[in-house]
């Protein structure tokens, strides 16, 4: 405010109600987040994984942060659906998703891939630790024991593991993980199959289930 002589004699402070703009921004953020989350389990979906795998490769290129990929498929899940129904089977998927999410580290990524398949990006690991964590997740799934009307059920998973190598792309890493997942299925399931041979481990004493297997790619 100015006087007749042009001197400042006061000021007016104007307040605007930005509530609607704020609500609009929050709604947009919520929509973006929901687009990256699996509607059933609440964990990341395939689109979220695609963003995270690009980030993992970028971190490896820039900061030499190694990582591995786990493709996890629940064994004989169609039998659960047929015998116990879709609703209970969906609860199994939710349980497994929660088990996986709560037992990885803060910088690892767990997503639902499709159907009864999950996928994990395990970061900041050498090959030995990668194998330890993969086997840990397999055992946790096996010991989750979903309850159906007082009956404790056993759910198991086959896991295809691929550890990043020089020259890898998203496609080659995923292709190896899928290849080893199929091998795990053919071997009877409930095991982790890796994509590198280790001369120090000859696998002389293989178990019928819950066994780590190594194959040369």
PDB file of C-alpha atoms in Angstrom:
ATOM      1  CA  UNK A   1       0.000   0.000   0.000  1.00  0.00           C
ATOM      2  CA  UNK A   2       1.288   3.422  -0.922  1.00  0.00           C
ATOM      3  CA  UNK A   3       0.486   6.922   0.343  1.00  0.00           C
ATOM      4  CA  UNK A   4      -0.443   9.828  -1.929  1.00  0.00           C
ATOM      5  CA  UNK A   5       3.251  10.771  -1.933  1.00  0.00           C
ATOM      6  CA  UNK A   6       4.295   7.314  -3.091  1.00  0.00           C
ATOM      7  CA  UNK A   7       5.666   6.029   0.205  1.00  0.00           C
ATOM      8  CA  UNK A   8       4.966   2.482   1.363  1.00  0.00           C
ATOM      9  CA  UNK A   9       2.603   2.613   4.334  1.00  0.00           C
ATOM     10  CA  UNK A  10       1.463  -1.005   4.554  1.00  0.00           C
ATOM     11  CA  UNK A  11       1.106  -4.372   2.836  1.00  0.00           C
ATOM     12  CA  UNK A  12      -1.607  -6.853   2.077  1.00  0.00           C
ATOM     13  CA  UNK A  13      -0.873 -10.543   2.414  1.00  0.00           C
ATOM     14  CA  UNK A  14      -2.964 -12.744   0.153  1.00  0.00           C
ATOM     15  CA  UNK A  15      -3.644 -16.371   1.077  1.00  0.00           C
ATOM     16  CA  UNK A  16      -4.871 -18.873  -1.495  1.00  0.00           C
ATOM     17  CA  UNK A  17      -6.577 -22.131  -0.665  1.00  0.00           C
ATOM     18  CA  UNK A  18      -4.490 -24.796  -2.444  1.00  0.00           C
ATOM     19  CA  UNK A  19      -6.368 -27.691  -0.880  1.00  0.00           C
ATOM     20  CA  UNK A  20      -7.782 -28.887  -4.200  1.00  0.00           C
ATOM     21  CA  UNK A  21      -4.393 -28.671  -5.905  1.00  0.00           C
ATOM     22  CA  UNK A  22      -2.828 -30.651  -3.050  1.00  0.00           C
ATOM     23  CA  UNK A  23      -5.546 -33.292  -3.231  1.00  0.00           C
ATOM     24  CA  UNK A  24      -5.050 -33.516  -6.984  1.00  0.00           C
ATOM     25  CA  UNK A  25      -1.312 -34.032  -6.592  1.00  0.00           C
ATOM     26  CA  UNK A  26      -1.806 -36.707  -3.927  1.00  0.00           C
ATOM     27  CA  UNK A  27      -4.332 -38.498  -6.121  1.00  0.00           C
ATOM     28  CA  UNK A  28      -1.903 -38.439  -9.042  1.00  0.00           C
ATOM     29  CA  UNK A  29       0.861 -39.851  -6.840  1.00  0.00           C
ATOM     30  CA  UNK A  30      -1.503 -42.565  -5.622  1.00  0.00           C
ATOM     31  CA  UNK A  31      -2.454 -43.494  -9.192  1.00  0.00           C
ATOM     32  CA  UNK A  32       1.197 -43.690 -10.211  1.00  0.00           C
ATOM     33  CA  UNK A  33       1.968 -45.906  -7.212  1.00  0.00           C
ATOM     34  CA  UNK A  34      -0.991 -48.218  -7.843  1.00  0.00           C
ATOM     35  CA  UNK A  35       0.105 -48.652 -11.457  1.00  0.00           C
ATOM     36  CA  UNK A  36       3.352 -50.183 -10.170  1.00  0.00           C
ATOM     37  CA  UNK A  37       1.775 -52.425  -7.516  1.00  0.00           C
ATOM     38  CA  UNK A  38       0.210 -55.847  -7.935  1.00  0.00           C
ATOM     39  CA  UNK A  39      -3.458 -55.511  -7.031  1.00  0.00           C
ATOM     40  CA  UNK A  40      -3.682 -58.899  -5.289  1.00  0.00           C
ATOM     41  CA  UNK A  41      -0.499 -59.075  -3.230  1.00  0.00           C
ATOM     42  CA  UNK A  42       0.401 -55.403  -2.860  1.00  0.00           C
ATOM     43  CA  UNK A  43       4.024 -55.919  -3.893  1.00  0.00           C
ATOM     44  CA  UNK A  44       5.578 -54.525  -7.074  1.00  0.00           C
ATOM     45  CA  UNK A  45       4.179 -55.708 -10.386  1.00  0.00           C
ATOM     46  CA  UNK A  46       5.887 -56.516 -13.668  1.00  0.00           C
ATOM     47  CA  UNK A  47       6.024 -52.859 -14.691  1.00  0.00           C
ATOM     48  CA  UNK A  48       7.747 -52.009 -11.413  1.00  0.00           C
ATOM     49  CA  UNK A  49      10.237 -54.823 -11.986  1.00  0.00           C
ATOM     50  CA  UNK A  50      11.074 -53.477 -15.437  1.00  0.00           C
ATOM     51  CA  UNK A  51      11.959 -50.129 -13.897  1.00  0.00           C
ATOM     52  CA  UNK A  52      13.990 -51.721 -11.120  1.00  0.00           C
ATOM     53  CA  UNK A  53      16.001 -54.055 -13.367  1.00  0.00           C
ATOM     54  CA  UNK A  54      17.062 -51.072 -15.483  1.00  0.00           C
ATOM     55  CA  UNK A  55      18.143 -49.334 -12.274  1.00  0.00           C
ATOM     56  CA  UNK A  56      20.090 -52.417 -11.159  1.00  0.00           C
ATOM     57  CA  UNK A  57      22.014 -52.554 -14.431  1.00  0.00           C
ATOM     58  CA  UNK A  58      22.719 -48.834 -14.199  1.00  0.00           C
ATOM     59  CA  UNK A  59      24.032 -49.206 -10.627  1.00  0.00           C
ATOM     60  CA  UNK A  60      26.282 -52.044 -11.751  1.00  0.00           C
ATOM     61  CA  UNK A  61      27.660 -49.996 -14.654  1.00  0.00           C
ATOM     62  CA  UNK A  62      28.199 -46.843 -12.584  1.00  0.00           C
ATOM     63  CA  UNK A  63      29.142 -48.181  -9.164  1.00  0.00           C
ATOM     64  CA  UNK A  64      30.047 -51.826  -9.756  1.00  0.00           C
ATOM     65  CA  UNK A  65      27.188 -53.082  -7.581  1.00  0.00           C
ATOM     66  CA  UNK A  66      26.652 -56.773  -8.416  1.00  0.00           C
ATOM     67  CA  UNK A  67      23.249 -58.423  -8.289  1.00  0.00           C
ATOM     68  CA  UNK A  68      21.416 -61.592  -9.158  1.00  0.00           C
ATOM     69  CA  UNK A  69      17.958 -62.519 -10.370  1.00  0.00           C
ATOM     70  CA  UNK A  70      15.614 -65.108  -8.857  1.00  0.00           C
ATOM     71  CA  UNK A  71      12.601 -66.384 -10.775  1.00  0.00           C
ATOM     72  CA  UNK A  72      10.328 -68.128  -8.265  1.00  0.00           C
ATOM     73  CA  UNK A  73       7.477 -70.423  -9.257  1.00  0.00           C
ATOM     74  CA  UNK A  74       5.181 -72.129  -6.748  1.00  0.00           C
ATOM     75  CA  UNK A  75       5.097 -75.870  -7.382  1.00  0.00           C
ATOM     76  CA  UNK A  76       1.856 -77.578  -8.467  1.00  0.00           C
ATOM     77  CA  UNK A  77      -0.140 -74.440  -7.768  1.00  0.00           C
ATOM     78  CA  UNK A  78      -2.902 -75.478 -10.169  1.00  0.00           C
ATOM     79  CA  UNK A  79      -3.613 -78.410  -7.847  1.00  0.00           C
ATOM     80  CA  UNK A  80      -4.149 -76.002  -4.945  1.00  0.00           C
ATOM     81  CA  UNK A  81      -6.556 -73.972  -7.064  1.00  0.00           C
ATOM     82  CA  UNK A  82      -8.493 -77.061  -8.121  1.00  0.00           C
ATOM     83  CA  UNK A  83      -8.616 -78.626  -4.649  1.00  0.00           C
ATOM     84  CA  UNK A  84      -9.013 -75.605  -2.369  1.00  0.00           C
ATOM     85  CA  UNK A  85     -10.512 -72.956  -4.640  1.00  0.00           C
ATOM     86  CA  UNK A  86      -9.346 -69.651  -6.060  1.00  0.00           C
ATOM     87  CA  UNK A  87      -9.976 -67.580  -2.934  1.00  0.00           C
ATOM     88  CA  UNK A  88      -7.772 -69.743  -0.723  1.00  0.00           C
ATOM     89  CA  UNK A  89      -5.160 -69.988  -3.474  1.00  0.00           C
ATOM     90  CA  UNK A  90      -5.090 -66.198  -3.683  1.00  0.00           C
ATOM     91  CA  UNK A  91      -4.433 -66.135   0.060  1.00  0.00           C
ATOM     92  CA  UNK A  92      -1.462 -68.425  -0.531  1.00  0.00           C
ATOM     93  CA  UNK A  93      -0.089 -65.934  -3.068  1.00  0.00           C
ATOM     94  CA  UNK A  94      -0.540 -63.130  -0.534  1.00  0.00           C
ATOM     95  CA  UNK A  95       1.217 -65.171   2.149  1.00  0.00           C
ATOM     96  CA  UNK A  96       4.153 -66.007  -0.096  1.00  0.00           C
ATOM     97  CA  UNK A  97       4.442 -62.398  -1.250  1.00  0.00           C
ATOM     98  CA  UNK A  98       4.521 -61.209   2.359  1.00  0.00           C
ATOM     99  CA  UNK A  99       7.053 -63.891   3.304  1.00  0.00           C
ATOM    100  CA  UNK A 100       9.359 -62.864   0.483  1.00  0.00           C
ATOM    101  CA  UNK A 101       8.973 -59.135   1.055  1.00  0.00           C
ATOM    102  CA  UNK A 102       9.656 -59.389   4.788  1.00  0.00           C
ATOM    103  CA  UNK A 103      12.764 -61.524   4.373  1.00  0.00           C
ATOM    104  CA  UNK A 104      14.805 -59.584   1.843  1.00  0.00           C
ATOM    105  CA  UNK A 105      16.949 -56.579   2.590  1.00  0.00           C
ATOM    106  CA  UNK A 106      15.813 -53.001   2.087  1.00  0.00           C
ATOM    107  CA  UNK A 107      17.621 -52.598  -1.245  1.00  0.00           C
ATOM    108  CA  UNK A 108      16.414 -55.910  -2.712  1.00  0.00           C
ATOM    109  CA  UNK A 109      13.312 -56.004  -4.904  1.00  0.00           C
ATOM    110  CA  UNK A 110      10.426 -58.493  -4.820  1.00  0.00           C
ATOM    111  CA  UNK A 111       7.726 -58.415  -7.499  1.00  0.00           C
ATOM    112  CA  UNK A 112       4.930 -60.584  -8.761  1.00  0.00           C
ATOM    113  CA  UNK A 113       5.872 -61.721 -12.252  1.00  0.00           C
ATOM    114  CA  UNK A 114       2.686 -63.460 -13.373  1.00  0.00           C
ATOM    115  CA  UNK A 115       0.238 -65.983 -11.955  1.00  0.00           C
ATOM    116  CA  UNK A 116       2.048 -67.947  -9.254  1.00  0.00           C
ATOM    117  CA  UNK A 117       5.459 -66.619 -10.264  1.00  0.00           C
ATOM    118  CA  UNK A 118       7.495 -64.041  -8.384  1.00  0.00           C
ATOM    119  CA  UNK A 119      10.778 -62.399  -9.314  1.00  0.00           C
ATOM    120  CA  UNK A 120      13.498 -60.948  -7.098  1.00  0.00           C
ATOM    121  CA  UNK A 121      16.485 -58.680  -7.682  1.00  0.00           C
ATOM    122  CA  UNK A 122      19.084 -59.414  -5.009  1.00  0.00           C
ATOM    123  CA  UNK A 123      21.699 -56.649  -4.808  1.00  0.00           C
ATOM    124  CA  UNK A 124      25.061 -56.091  -3.117  1.00  0.00           C
ATOM    125  CA  UNK A 125      25.951 -59.785  -3.169  1.00  0.00           C
ATOM    126  CA  UNK A 126      28.781 -61.984  -4.326  1.00  0.00           C
ATOM    127  CA  UNK A 127      27.819 -65.354  -5.771  1.00  0.00           C
ATOM    128  CA  UNK A 128      28.138 -67.178  -2.459  1.00  0.00           C
ATOM    129  CA  UNK A 129      25.830 -64.815  -0.570  1.00  0.00           C
ATOM    130  CA  UNK A 130      23.445 -64.815  -3.528  1.00  0.00           C
ATOM    131  CA  UNK A 131      23.117 -68.584  -3.208  1.00  0.00           C
ATOM    132  CA  UNK A 132      22.623 -68.387   0.553  1.00  0.00           C
ATOM    133  CA  UNK A 133      19.813 -65.848   0.212  1.00  0.00           C
ATOM    134  CA  UNK A 134      18.137 -67.801  -2.598  1.00  0.00           C
ATOM    135  CA  UNK A 135      18.112 -70.972  -0.512  1.00  0.00           C
ATOM    136  CA  UNK A 136      16.837 -69.025   2.490  1.00  0.00           C
ATOM    137  CA  UNK A 137      13.815 -67.804   0.502  1.00  0.00           C
ATOM    138  CA  UNK A 138      13.098 -71.310  -0.786  1.00  0.00           C
ATOM    139  CA  UNK A 139      13.108 -72.694   2.764  1.00  0.00           C
ATOM    140  CA  UNK A 140      10.904 -69.895   4.069  1.00  0.00           C
ATOM    141  CA  UNK A 141       8.282 -70.636   1.428  1.00  0.00           C
ATOM    142  CA  UNK A 142       8.429 -74.347   2.249  1.00  0.00           C
ATOM    143  CA  UNK A 143       7.889 -73.564   5.931  1.00  0.00           C
ATOM    144  CA  UNK A 144       5.110 -71.005   5.546  1.00  0.00           C
ATOM    145  CA  UNK A 145       2.437 -73.728   6.113  1.00  0.00           C
ATOM    146  CA  UNK A 146      -0.819 -72.123   4.933  1.00  0.00           C
ATOM    147  CA  UNK A 147      -3.809 -73.247   7.003  1.00  0.00           C
ATOM    148  CA  UNK A 148      -6.954 -74.564   5.324  1.00  0.00           C
ATOM    149  CA  UNK A 149      -9.763 -75.254   7.808  1.00  0.00           C
ATOM    150  CA  UNK A 150      -7.264 -76.382  10.427  1.00  0.00           C
ATOM    151  CA  UNK A 151      -5.193 -78.399   7.969  1.00  0.00           C
ATOM    152  CA  UNK A 152      -1.570 -77.303   7.639  1.00  0.00           C
ATOM    153  CA  UNK A 153      -0.558 -77.419   3.979  1.00  0.00           C
ATOM    154  CA  UNK A 154       2.919 -77.442   2.463  1.00  0.00           C
ATOM    155  CA  UNK A 155       3.711 -75.142  -0.431  1.00  0.00           C
ATOM    156  CA  UNK A 156       7.060 -75.354  -2.189  1.00  0.00           C
ATOM    157  CA  UNK A 157       8.799 -73.354  -4.892  1.00  0.00           C
ATOM    158  CA  UNK A 158      11.214 -73.931  -7.723  1.00  0.00           C
ATOM    159  CA  UNK A 159      13.726 -71.129  -8.210  1.00  0.00           C
ATOM    160  CA  UNK A 160      15.824 -70.281 -11.236  1.00  0.00           C
ATOM    161  CA  UNK A 161      18.820 -68.139 -10.293  1.00  0.00           C
ATOM    162  CA  UNK A 162      21.075 -66.103 -12.552  1.00  0.00           C
ATOM    163  CA  UNK A 163      23.973 -63.941 -11.379  1.00  0.00           C
ATOM    164  CA  UNK A 164      25.057 -61.009 -13.513  1.00  0.00           C
ATOM    165  CA  UNK A 165      27.979 -61.623 -15.855  1.00  0.00           C
ATOM    166  CA  UNK A 166      30.032 -59.339 -18.069  1.00  0.00           C
ATOM    167  CA  UNK A 167      28.092 -58.561 -21.221  1.00  0.00           C
ATOM    168  CA  UNK A 168      24.713 -59.458 -19.729  1.00  0.00           C
ATOM    169  CA  UNK A 169      21.547 -57.639 -20.722  1.00  0.00           C
ATOM    170  CA  UNK A 170      18.132 -57.720 -19.115  1.00  0.00           C
ATOM    171  CA  UNK A 171      17.084 -60.299 -21.702  1.00  0.00           C
ATOM    172  CA  UNK A 172      20.047 -62.659 -21.220  1.00  0.00           C
ATOM    173  CA  UNK A 173      19.828 -62.527 -17.425  1.00  0.00           C
ATOM    174  CA  UNK A 174      16.110 -63.263 -17.461  1.00  0.00           C
ATOM    175  CA  UNK A 175      16.520 -65.978 -20.098  1.00  0.00           C
ATOM    176  CA  UNK A 176      19.044 -67.824 -17.921  1.00  0.00           C
ATOM    177  CA  UNK A 177      16.838 -67.511 -14.845  1.00  0.00           C
ATOM    178  CA  UNK A 178      13.900 -68.947 -16.775  1.00  0.00           C
ATOM    179  CA  UNK A 179      16.082 -71.754 -18.162  1.00  0.00           C
ATOM    180  CA  UNK A 180      17.141 -72.793 -14.681  1.00  0.00           C
ATOM    181  CA  UNK A 181      13.615 -72.502 -13.349  1.00  0.00           C
ATOM    182  CA  UNK A 182      12.535 -75.028 -15.982  1.00  0.00           C
ATOM    183  CA  UNK A 183      15.413 -77.290 -14.944  1.00  0.00           C
ATOM    184  CA  UNK A 184      14.274 -77.101 -11.322  1.00  0.00           C
ATOM    185  CA  UNK A 185      10.770 -78.107 -12.376  1.00  0.00           C
ATOM    186  CA  UNK A 186      12.076 -81.054 -14.375  1.00  0.00           C
ATOM    187  CA  UNK A 187      14.116 -82.206 -11.384  1.00  0.00           C
ATOM    188  CA  UNK A 188      10.962 -82.388  -9.261  1.00  0.00           C
ATOM    189  CA  UNK A 189      10.723 -78.864  -7.849  1.00  0.00           C
ATOM    190  CA  UNK A 190      11.452 -77.413  -4.426  1.00  0.00           C
ATOM    191  CA  UNK A 191      15.022 -76.470  -5.318  1.00  0.00           C
ATOM    192  CA  UNK A 192      17.233 -73.647  -6.526  1.00  0.00           C
ATOM    193  CA  UNK A 193      19.105 -74.103  -9.809  1.00  0.00           C
ATOM    194  CA  UNK A 194      22.063 -71.849 -10.562  1.00  0.00           C
ATOM    195  CA  UNK A 195      23.633 -70.920 -13.846  1.00  0.00           C
ATOM    196  CA  UNK A 196      27.304 -71.290 -12.972  1.00  0.00           C
ATOM    197  CA  UNK A 197      29.401 -74.364 -12.320  1.00  0.00           C
ATOM    198  CA  UNK A 198      31.625 -74.268  -9.255  1.00  0.00           C
ATOM    199  CA  UNK A 199      34.648 -76.537  -9.390  1.00  0.00           C
ATOM    200  CA  UNK A 200      34.740 -76.621  -5.598  1.00  0.00           C
ATOM    201  CA  UNK A 201      31.265 -78.148  -5.421  1.00  0.00           C
ATOM    202  CA  UNK A 202      30.775 -81.399  -7.280  1.00  0.00           C
ATOM    203  CA  UNK A 203      27.255 -82.034  -5.962  1.00  0.00           C
ATOM    204  CA  UNK A 204      28.149 -85.610  -5.146  1.00  0.00           C
ATOM    205  CA  UNK A 205      25.475 -85.891  -2.494  1.00  0.00           C
ATOM    206  CA  UNK A 206      22.301 -84.575  -4.086  1.00  0.00           C
ATOM    207  CA  UNK A 207      19.046 -84.643  -2.172  1.00  0.00           C
ATOM    208  CA  UNK A 208      15.735 -85.264  -3.814  1.00  0.00           C
ATOM    209  CA  UNK A 209      14.343 -81.909  -2.704  1.00  0.00           C
ATOM    210  CA  UNK A 210      15.580 -78.602  -1.367  1.00  0.00           C
ATOM    211  CA  UNK A 211      18.871 -79.106  -3.200  1.00  0.00           C
ATOM    212  CA  UNK A 212      21.075 -76.525  -4.849  1.00  0.00           C
ATOM    213  CA  UNK A 213      21.926 -77.526  -8.408  1.00  0.00           C
ATOM    214  CA  UNK A 214      24.497 -75.985 -10.711  1.00  0.00           C
ATOM    215  CA  UNK A 215      24.547 -76.028 -14.478  1.00  0.00           C
ATOM    216  CA  UNK A 216      26.839 -74.455 -17.012  1.00  0.00           C
ATOM    217  CA  UNK A 217      25.008 -72.088 -19.294  1.00  0.00           C
TER     218      UNK A 217
END
